[in-house]
Coordinates of C-alpha atoms in Angstrom, one line a residue:
Chain A
M1 CA 27.8 33.7 11.0
G2 CA 28.2 35.1 14.5
L3 CA 26.8 32.0 16.1
L4 CA 29.3 29.6 14.6
S5 CA 33.0 29.6 14.8
K6 CA 34.9 29.5 11.5
K7 CA 35.6 25.8 11.8
D8 CA 32.0 25.1 12.4
S9 CA 30.6 27.1 9.5
K10 CA 33.1 25.3 7.3
L11 CA 31.3 22.1 8.3
I12 CA 28.1 23.4 6.8
L13 CA 29.5 25.2 3.8
D14 CA 32.0 22.7 2.5
P15 CA 29.5 20.0 1.5
L16 CA 27.4 22.6 -0.4
A17 CA 30.1 22.9 -3.1
D18 CA 33.6 21.6 -2.9
N19 CA 32.9 18.5 -1.0
N20 CA 29.3 17.9 -2.3
P21 CA 28.1 14.5 -1.3
I22 CA 26.6 13.8 -4.7
T23 CA 29.0 15.3 -7.2
I24 CA 32.2 14.7 -5.3
Q25 CA 31.8 12.0 -2.7
V26 CA 29.5 10.0 -5.0
L27 CA 27.1 9.2 -2.2
G28 CA 23.3 9.0 -2.1
I29 CA 22.7 9.0 -5.8
C30 CA 20.0 6.3 -5.8
S31 CA 17.2 8.4 -4.4
A32 CA 18.6 11.6 -5.8
L33 CA 17.7 10.6 -9.4
A34 CA 14.5 8.7 -9.2
I35 CA 12.3 11.5 -7.7
T36 CA 13.6 14.6 -9.4
A37 CA 11.2 14.7 -12.4
Q38 CA 9.4 17.5 -10.5
L39 CA 10.4 20.1 -8.0
K40 CA 7.9 19.4 -5.3
P41 CA 9.0 15.8 -4.5
S42 CA 12.6 16.9 -4.8
I43 CA 12.1 19.4 -2.0
V44 CA 10.1 17.1 0.2
M45 CA 12.9 14.5 -0.2
A46 CA 15.5 17.1 0.6
I47 CA 13.7 18.1 3.8
S48 CA 13.2 14.5 4.8
V49 CA 16.9 13.8 4.4
I50 CA 17.9 17.0 6.3
F51 CA 15.7 15.8 9.2
V52 CA 17.0 12.2 9.2
M53 CA 20.6 13.3 8.9
G54 CA 20.6 16.0 11.5
V55 CA 18.9 13.9 14.1
G56 CA 20.6 10.7 13.2
N57 CA 24.1 12.2 13.4
V58 CA 23.3 13.6 16.8
V59 CA 22.0 10.3 18.1
I60 CA 25.0 8.3 16.7
S61 CA 27.4 10.9 18.1
L62 CA 25.8 10.6 21.6
M63 CA 26.1 6.8 21.5
R64 CA 29.5 6.7 19.9
N65 CA 31.3 5.5 23.0
V66 CA 28.9 2.7 23.9
I67 CA 28.4 1.1 20.4
P68 CA 30.5 -2.0 20.0
S69 CA 32.3 -1.5 16.7
K70 CA 31.4 -5.0 15.5
I71 CA 27.7 -4.4 15.4
R72 CA 27.8 -0.7 14.6
I73 CA 26.3 -1.1 11.1
I74 CA 23.2 -2.8 12.5
V75 CA 22.9 -0.1 15.3
Q76 CA 23.2 2.6 12.7
L77 CA 20.6 1.0 10.4
V78 CA 18.2 0.7 13.3
V79 CA 18.6 4.4 14.2
V80 CA 18.1 5.5 10.6
A81 CA 15.2 3.1 10.1
T82 CA 13.4 4.5 13.1
L83 CA 13.8 8.1 11.9
V84 CA 12.7 7.1 8.5
I85 CA 9.6 5.4 9.8
I86 CA 8.7 8.7 11.6
V87 CA 9.2 10.7 8.3
D88 CA 7.1 8.1 6.4
Q89 CA 4.2 8.2 9.0
V90 CA 4.2 12.0 9.1
L91 CA 4.1 12.1 5.3
K92 CA 1.3 9.6 5.1
A93 CA -0.7 11.6 7.7
F94 CA -0.2 15.1 6.2
A95 CA 0.7 14.7 2.6
Y96 CA -0.8 11.3 1.5
A97 CA -0.7 12.0 -2.3
L98 CA 2.9 13.0 -2.1
S99 CA 3.9 10.0 -0.1
K100 CA 2.2 7.8 -2.7
E101 CA 4.2 9.6 -5.4
L102 CA 7.5 9.0 -3.6
S103 CA 6.5 5.4 -2.9
V104 CA 9.4 3.3 -1.9
F105 CA 11.9 6.1 -2.1
I106 CA 11.2 7.4 1.4
G107 CA 12.0 3.9 2.6
L108 CA 15.2 4.0 0.6
I109 CA 16.5 6.9 2.7
I110 CA 17.5 4.2 5.1
T111 CA 20.0 2.9 2.6
N112 CA 21.0 6.4 1.4
C113 CA 24.8 6.1 1.4
I114 CA 25.3 9.7 2.6
I115 CA 23.7 8.9 5.9
M116 CA 25.8 5.8 6.6
G117 CA 28.8 7.5 5.1
R118 CA 28.6 10.4 7.4
F119 CA 27.8 8.2 10.4
E120 CA 31.0 6.2 9.7
A121 CA 33.2 9.1 8.7
F122 CA 32.1 11.8 11.1
A123 CA 29.5 11.1 13.8
L124 CA 31.5 8.2 15.3
G125 CA 34.4 10.4 16.0
N126 CA 33.0 13.8 16.9
G127 CA 30.7 15.5 19.5
P128 CA 27.0 16.0 19.0
W129 CA 27.0 19.7 18.0
R130 CA 29.7 19.3 15.4
S131 CA 28.0 16.1 14.1
F132 CA 24.7 18.0 13.9
L133 CA 26.3 20.7 11.7
D134 CA 28.0 18.1 9.6
G135 CA 24.7 16.2 9.1
I136 CA 22.8 19.4 8.2
G137 CA 25.6 20.5 5.9
N138 CA 25.8 17.3 3.9
A139 CA 22.0 17.0 3.7
L140 CA 21.9 20.5 2.4
G141 CA 24.5 19.7 -0.2
Y142 CA 22.4 16.8 -1.2
G143 CA 19.2 18.9 -1.3
V144 CA 20.8 21.6 -3.4
I145 CA 21.7 19.1 -6.2
L146 CA 18.2 17.6 -5.9
I147 CA 16.6 20.9 -6.3
I148 CA 18.8 22.0 -9.2
V149 CA 18.0 18.7 -11.1
G150 CA 14.3 18.9 -10.2
F151 CA 14.1 22.5 -11.3
F152 CA 15.6 21.9 -14.8
R153 CA 13.7 18.7 -15.3
E154 CA 10.4 20.1 -14.5
L155 CA 11.0 23.4 -16.3
L156 CA 12.3 21.9 -19.5
G157 CA 10.2 18.7 -19.4
S158 CA 6.7 19.9 -18.5
G159 CA 7.1 23.7 -18.6
T160 CA 5.9 24.0 -15.0
L161 CA 7.4 24.8 -11.6
F162 CA 5.6 23.3 -8.6
G163 CA 2.8 22.5 -11.1
I164 CA 2.3 26.2 -12.1
K165 CA 2.6 26.8 -15.8
V166 CA 5.4 29.3 -15.9
L167 CA 6.1 29.1 -19.6
G168 CA 2.5 29.5 -20.8
D169 CA -0.1 26.9 -21.7
P170 CA 0.9 24.3 -24.3
V171 CA -2.7 23.5 -25.3
E172 CA -3.9 27.1 -25.7
K173 CA -0.5 28.1 -27.3
S174 CA 0.0 31.0 -24.9
G175 CA 3.3 32.5 -23.6
L176 CA 6.4 30.9 -25.0
Y177 CA 4.4 28.2 -26.8
A178 CA 2.9 30.9 -29.0
I179 CA 6.3 31.3 -30.8
G180 CA 6.7 27.6 -31.4
Y181 CA 8.4 26.4 -28.2
E182 CA 7.9 22.8 -27.4
N183 CA 8.4 20.9 -24.1
N184 CA 11.2 18.4 -24.1
G185 CA 9.3 15.3 -23.0
F186 CA 12.6 13.5 -22.7
M187 CA 13.5 15.4 -19.6
V188 CA 10.7 13.7 -17.7
L189 CA 12.0 10.2 -18.4
P190 CA 14.4 8.7 -15.8
P191 CA 17.6 8.5 -18.0
M192 CA 17.7 12.3 -18.2
A193 CA 18.3 12.6 -14.5
L194 CA 21.6 10.9 -15.0
I195 CA 22.6 13.1 -17.9
V196 CA 21.6 16.3 -16.0
V197 CA 23.7 15.3 -13.0
G198 CA 26.6 14.5 -15.4
L199 CA 26.3 18.0 -16.8
I200 CA 26.2 19.5 -13.3
I201 CA 29.4 17.7 -12.6
W202 CA 30.9 18.9 -15.8
V203 CA 30.1 22.6 -15.0
Q204 CA 31.3 22.3 -11.4
R205 CA 34.6 20.7 -12.4
S206 CA 35.3 23.2 -15.2
K207 CA 34.9 26.0 -12.6
N208 CA 37.1 24.3 -10.0
K209 CA 40.0 22.5 -11.8
A210 CA 41.3 21.0 -8.5
L211 CA 38.3 18.5 -8.6
I212 CA 39.2 17.0 -11.9
E213 CA 39.8 13.2 -11.6
E214 CA 42.7 11.2 -13.1
N215 CA 41.4 8.8 -15.6
Chain B
M1 CA 4.6 -18.3 -18.2
E2 CA 3.9 -16.0 -15.3
H3 CA 7.5 -16.7 -14.1
L4 CA 9.1 -16.1 -17.4
E5 CA 7.3 -12.8 -17.8
L6 CA 8.3 -11.7 -14.3
F7 CA 11.9 -12.7 -15.1
F8 CA 12.2 -10.7 -18.3
K9 CA 10.4 -7.8 -16.8
S10 CA 12.7 -7.6 -13.8
V11 CA 15.9 -8.1 -15.8
F12 CA 15.3 -5.7 -18.7
V13 CA 12.2 -3.6 -18.4
D14 CA 12.3 -2.8 -14.7
N15 CA 16.1 -3.0 -14.5
M16 CA 17.2 -1.9 -11.0
V17 CA 19.9 0.4 -12.2
F18 CA 18.5 1.8 -15.4
A19 CA 14.8 2.2 -14.5
Y20 CA 14.9 3.0 -10.8
F21 CA 18.6 4.0 -10.1
L22 CA 18.9 1.6 -7.2
G23 CA 22.3 0.6 -6.0
M24 CA 23.9 3.5 -7.8
C25 CA 26.5 4.2 -5.1
S26 CA 28.3 0.9 -5.4
Y27 CA 27.5 0.8 -9.1
L28 CA 29.5 3.9 -9.6
A29 CA 32.2 3.2 -7.1
V30 CA 33.1 -0.4 -7.9
S31 CA 32.8 -0.4 -11.7
K32 CA 36.4 0.6 -12.4
K33 CA 37.4 -3.0 -13.1
V34 CA 35.5 -5.9 -14.6
S35 CA 36.8 -8.4 -12.1
T36 CA 35.6 -6.6 -9.0
A37 CA 32.4 -5.7 -10.7
V38 CA 31.7 -9.4 -11.3
G39 CA 32.4 -10.2 -7.7
L40 CA 30.1 -7.5 -6.3
G41 CA 27.4 -8.3 -8.9
A42 CA 27.5 -12.0 -7.8
A43 CA 27.2 -11.0 -4.2
V44 CA 24.2 -8.8 -5.0
I45 CA 22.5 -11.6 -6.9
F46 CA 23.0 -13.9 -3.9
V47 CA 21.8 -11.5 -1.2
L48 CA 18.8 -10.4 -3.3
T49 CA 17.8 -14.0 -4.0
V50 CA 17.9 -14.8 -0.2
T51 CA 16.5 -11.6 1.3
V52 CA 13.5 -11.0 -1.1
P53 CA 11.8 -14.3 -0.3
L54 CA 12.7 -14.0 3.4
N55 CA 11.1 -10.6 3.5
W56 CA 8.1 -11.9 1.6
L57 CA 7.6 -14.4 4.3
L58 CA 7.9 -11.7 7.0
D59 CA 5.5 -9.5 5.1
T60 CA 2.9 -12.1 4.5
Y61 CA 2.9 -13.8 7.9
I62 CA 3.7 -10.9 10.2
L63 CA 3.5 -7.4 8.8
Q64 CA 0.5 -7.2 6.5
E65 CA -2.9 -6.2 7.7
G66 CA -4.6 -9.4 9.0
A67 CA -1.4 -11.3 8.5
L68 CA -1.3 -12.4 12.2
T69 CA -4.6 -14.4 11.8
W70 CA -2.6 -17.6 12.1
L71 CA -1.9 -16.7 15.8
G72 CA -5.6 -16.8 16.6
P73 CA -8.7 -14.7 15.8
D74 CA -7.7 -12.0 18.4
F75 CA -4.8 -10.9 16.2
A76 CA -6.8 -10.7 13.0
D77 CA -7.0 -6.9 12.9
Y78 CA -3.4 -6.1 13.7
D79 CA -1.6 -4.1 11.0
L80 CA 2.2 -4.0 11.6
S81 CA 3.2 -2.7 8.1
F82 CA 4.7 0.4 9.6
L83 CA 7.4 -1.9 11.0
S84 CA 8.4 -3.2 7.6
F85 CA 11.4 -0.9 7.1
I86 CA 13.1 -1.9 10.3
L87 CA 12.4 -5.6 9.9
F88 CA 13.5 -5.7 6.3
I89 CA 16.7 -3.9 7.0
A90 CA 17.4 -6.1 9.9
T91 CA 17.0 -9.2 7.7
I92 CA 19.3 -7.7 5.1
A93 CA 22.0 -6.7 7.6
T94 CA 22.0 -10.1 9.0
M95 CA 22.2 -11.8 5.6
V96 CA 25.0 -9.5 4.5
Q97 CA 27.0 -10.3 7.7
L98 CA 26.6 -14.0 6.8
V99 CA 27.7 -13.6 3.3
E100 CA 30.7 -11.6 4.5
I101 CA 31.8 -14.4 6.8
V102 CA 31.3 -17.1 4.1
V103 CA 33.2 -15.1 1.5
E104 CA 36.1 -14.4 3.9
R105 CA 36.3 -18.1 4.7
F106 CA 36.2 -19.5 1.2
S107 CA 37.6 -16.8 -1.1
P108 CA 40.0 -14.4 0.7
A109 CA 41.0 -13.0 -2.7
L110 CA 37.5 -11.9 -3.5
Y111 CA 37.1 -10.6 0.1
N112 CA 40.2 -8.4 -0.2
S113 CA 39.2 -7.1 -3.6
L114 CA 35.7 -6.3 -2.5
G115 CA 37.1 -4.6 0.6
I116 CA 34.8 -2.1 2.2
F117 CA 32.0 -2.7 -0.3
L118 CA 30.9 -6.0 1.1
P119 CA 29.5 -4.4 4.3
L120 CA 28.1 -1.7 2.1
I121 CA 25.9 -4.2 0.4
A122 CA 23.8 -3.8 3.5
V123 CA 23.2 -0.2 2.5
N124 CA 22.9 -1.0 -1.2
C125 CA 19.6 0.5 -2.2
A126 CA 19.1 -2.3 -4.7
I127 CA 18.7 -4.8 -1.9
L128 CA 16.2 -2.9 0.3
G129 CA 14.6 -1.6 -2.9
G130 CA 14.0 -5.2 -4.0
S131 CA 12.2 -6.0 -0.8
L132 CA 10.2 -2.7 -0.8
F133 CA 9.1 -3.2 -4.5
M134 CA 8.2 -6.7 -3.7
Q135 CA 5.9 -5.3 -0.9
S136 CA 4.4 -2.5 -2.9
R137 CA 3.7 -4.6 -6.0
E138 CA 2.1 -7.2 -3.9
I139 CA 3.8 -10.2 -5.4
E140 CA 1.6 -13.1 -4.7
T141 CA 3.5 -16.3 -4.1
F142 CA 6.7 -17.3 -2.5
T143 CA 8.2 -18.7 -5.7
L144 CA 7.4 -15.5 -7.5
A145 CA 9.2 -13.5 -4.8
L146 CA 12.2 -15.8 -5.2
N147 CA 12.1 -15.3 -8.9
Y148 CA 11.8 -11.5 -8.5
G149 CA 14.8 -11.4 -6.2
F150 CA 16.9 -13.5 -8.4
S151 CA 16.0 -11.8 -11.7
S152 CA 16.5 -8.3 -10.2
G153 CA 19.9 -9.4 -9.1
I154 CA 20.7 -10.6 -12.6
G155 CA 19.6 -7.2 -14.0
W156 CA 21.9 -5.4 -11.6
F157 CA 24.7 -7.7 -12.4
L158 CA 24.3 -7.1 -16.1
A159 CA 24.3 -3.3 -15.6
I160 CA 27.5 -3.2 -13.5
L161 CA 29.2 -5.7 -15.8
A162 CA 28.4 -3.5 -18.9
I163 CA 29.5 -0.2 -17.3
A164 CA 32.7 -1.8 -16.0
A165 CA 33.6 -3.0 -19.4
I166 CA 32.9 0.4 -20.9
R167 CA 34.9 2.2 -18.3
E168 CA 37.9 -0.1 -18.9
K169 CA 37.8 0.9 -22.6
I170 CA 37.1 4.6 -22.0
R171 CA 40.4 5.0 -20.2
Y172 CA 42.1 5.1 -23.6
S173 CA 39.7 7.8 -25.0
N174 CA 40.2 11.5 -24.9
V175 CA 37.4 12.6 -22.6
P176 CA 37.2 16.4 -21.8
A177 CA 39.1 16.8 -18.5
P178 CA 36.2 18.0 -16.3
L179 CA 34.1 15.1 -17.4
R180 CA 36.7 12.5 -16.6
G181 CA 35.8 9.8 -14.2
L182 CA 32.4 10.4 -12.6
G183 CA 30.9 12.8 -15.1
I184 CA 31.3 10.6 -18.1
T185 CA 30.1 7.6 -16.2
F186 CA 26.9 9.4 -15.4
I187 CA 26.3 10.3 -19.0
I188 CA 27.1 6.8 -20.3
T189 CA 24.7 5.3 -17.7
G190 CA 22.1 7.8 -18.9
L191 CA 22.6 6.7 -22.5
M192 CA 22.5 3.0 -21.5
A193 CA 19.3 3.7 -19.6
I194 CA 17.8 5.2 -22.8
G195 CA 18.8 2.0 -24.6
F196 CA 17.2 -0.2 -21.9
M197 CA 13.9 1.8 -22.3
S198 CA 13.5 0.2 -25.6
F199 CA 12.9 -3.1 -23.8
G200 CA 9.8 -1.5 -22.4
G201 CA 7.9 -2.6 -25.5
M202 CA 9.0 -6.1 -25.2
L203 CA 6.1 -7.3 -23.0
T204 CA 3.4 -4.9 -23.8
G205 CA 4.2 -4.5 -27.5
G206 CA 1.3 -6.7 -28.7
D207 CA -1.5 -5.2 -26.6
E208 CA -1.4 -1.5 -26.6
P209 CA -1.9 -0.6 -30.2
V210 CA -5.0 -2.7 -30.5
E211 CA -6.5 -0.9 -27.5
Q212 CA -5.6 2.4 -29.0
E213 CA -7.2 1.5 -32.3
A214 CA -10.3 0.3 -30.5
Q215 CA -10.5 3.6 -28.6
S216 CA -10.0 5.7 -31.7
A217 CA -12.7 3.6 -33.5
V218 CA -15.1 4.4 -30.6
I219 CA -14.2 8.1 -30.8
I220 CA -14.9 8.1 -34.6
E221 CA -18.2 6.3 -34.1
N222 CA -19.2 8.9 -31.4
V223 CA -18.3 11.7 -33.7
E224 CA -20.3 10.2 -36.6
E225 CA -23.3 9.6 -34.3
E226 CA -23.1 13.2 -33.1
K227 CA -23.0 14.4 -36.7
E228 CA -26.0 12.3 -37.6
S229 CA -28.0 13.5 -34.7
A230 CA -27.1 17.1 -35.5
V231 CA -28.2 16.6 -39.0
E232 CA -31.5 15.0 -37.8
T233 CA -32.2 17.9 -35.4
A234 CA -31.4 20.4 -38.1
V235 CA -33.7 18.6 -40.6
S236 CA -36.5 18.4 -38.0
E237 CA -36.1 22.1 -37.2
I238 CA -36.4 23.0 -40.8
K239 CA -39.5 20.9 -41.2
N240 CA -41.1 22.6 -38.2

């Protein structure tokens, strides 16, 4: 990246893998799990979070010297809530069906711990540009996990991607279904999201031994 | 009866943690020891019991479409529901601040062991989730909202108590190294959630099969009627 210095690009790239907000920092899991039964809501959620985090981090970073530290949580919540209202209204206007499907989980971006966590840990102590990169990086790390989970759950659970039947038609017995393949209906149910994330953590930590926790 | 049904539904069937994954962050982070888990669980019950009915009042008398009628007929067609996120979260943040002050005053030990997680209750998705579900499910009366807040809190408390107990035990087990800590906790929670899904039949168990039987009976009747009419037309064709 010619545009960014090495230090800056580290801000974006670190959260994608070795310091991933979901699998390492354990932040923002609530919304990550509930909406990943399909790929499309996962991507919309990821984009919404990228927007809220990028803008929110910049706003907080600009205000960091004037926020009294005693009421900073309320100030942060107001900033996030305002941004989330914008996202919610935009979704309601341009993708009504999708916003119905995501129901309360758009609202729950407000209490997404990644956002508050990054405000506290980064934006309050750094300049706007670096905070922006940090916000985008962490939101991307969150989005990557969301998309991986959504991909596997939709593919294995309903045999589709973005609603397109990629494995053939289960009713007409075409494609893979012709040789006896069955959808794993279990993948669509909420508990499987937890188990899929657990497996992702397993894979990631077997690759990178440094991340293994003490018991 | 309505209250009892809502209570069991919120505790078991629609459990905050296992059915909607709300409050997962603190659920995973504070569940290493049973004693801290109990403290946080109790705080969540309290905050939910207070904020859900408060937000119900806000929703009914200020935010909903036509809710401002009590101010006079001019206000009847105002719809402020887009403000609900910000008002709900403000109520919650205020209440959490209050709980923090009270706990610090009366139980410093609990305050120290909860540490950073008390202010984090403000950003616990279970709390805001409780209010948002209350709004989207259109809970009708104040007492039902109170019941909903309290019982959702109990559900969350049960979940964190159970996982904390399991995690205390699992420390002595031989878990594969990469799964240790976070990974195994996720998988256990998943298995517990599967267990909790079996409660799903608790409240609907009696009704659904009857409906299905009725439906299949209707289908069979339709099929038989079709057969009869087909036979009749065939017979008449032959006659002609």
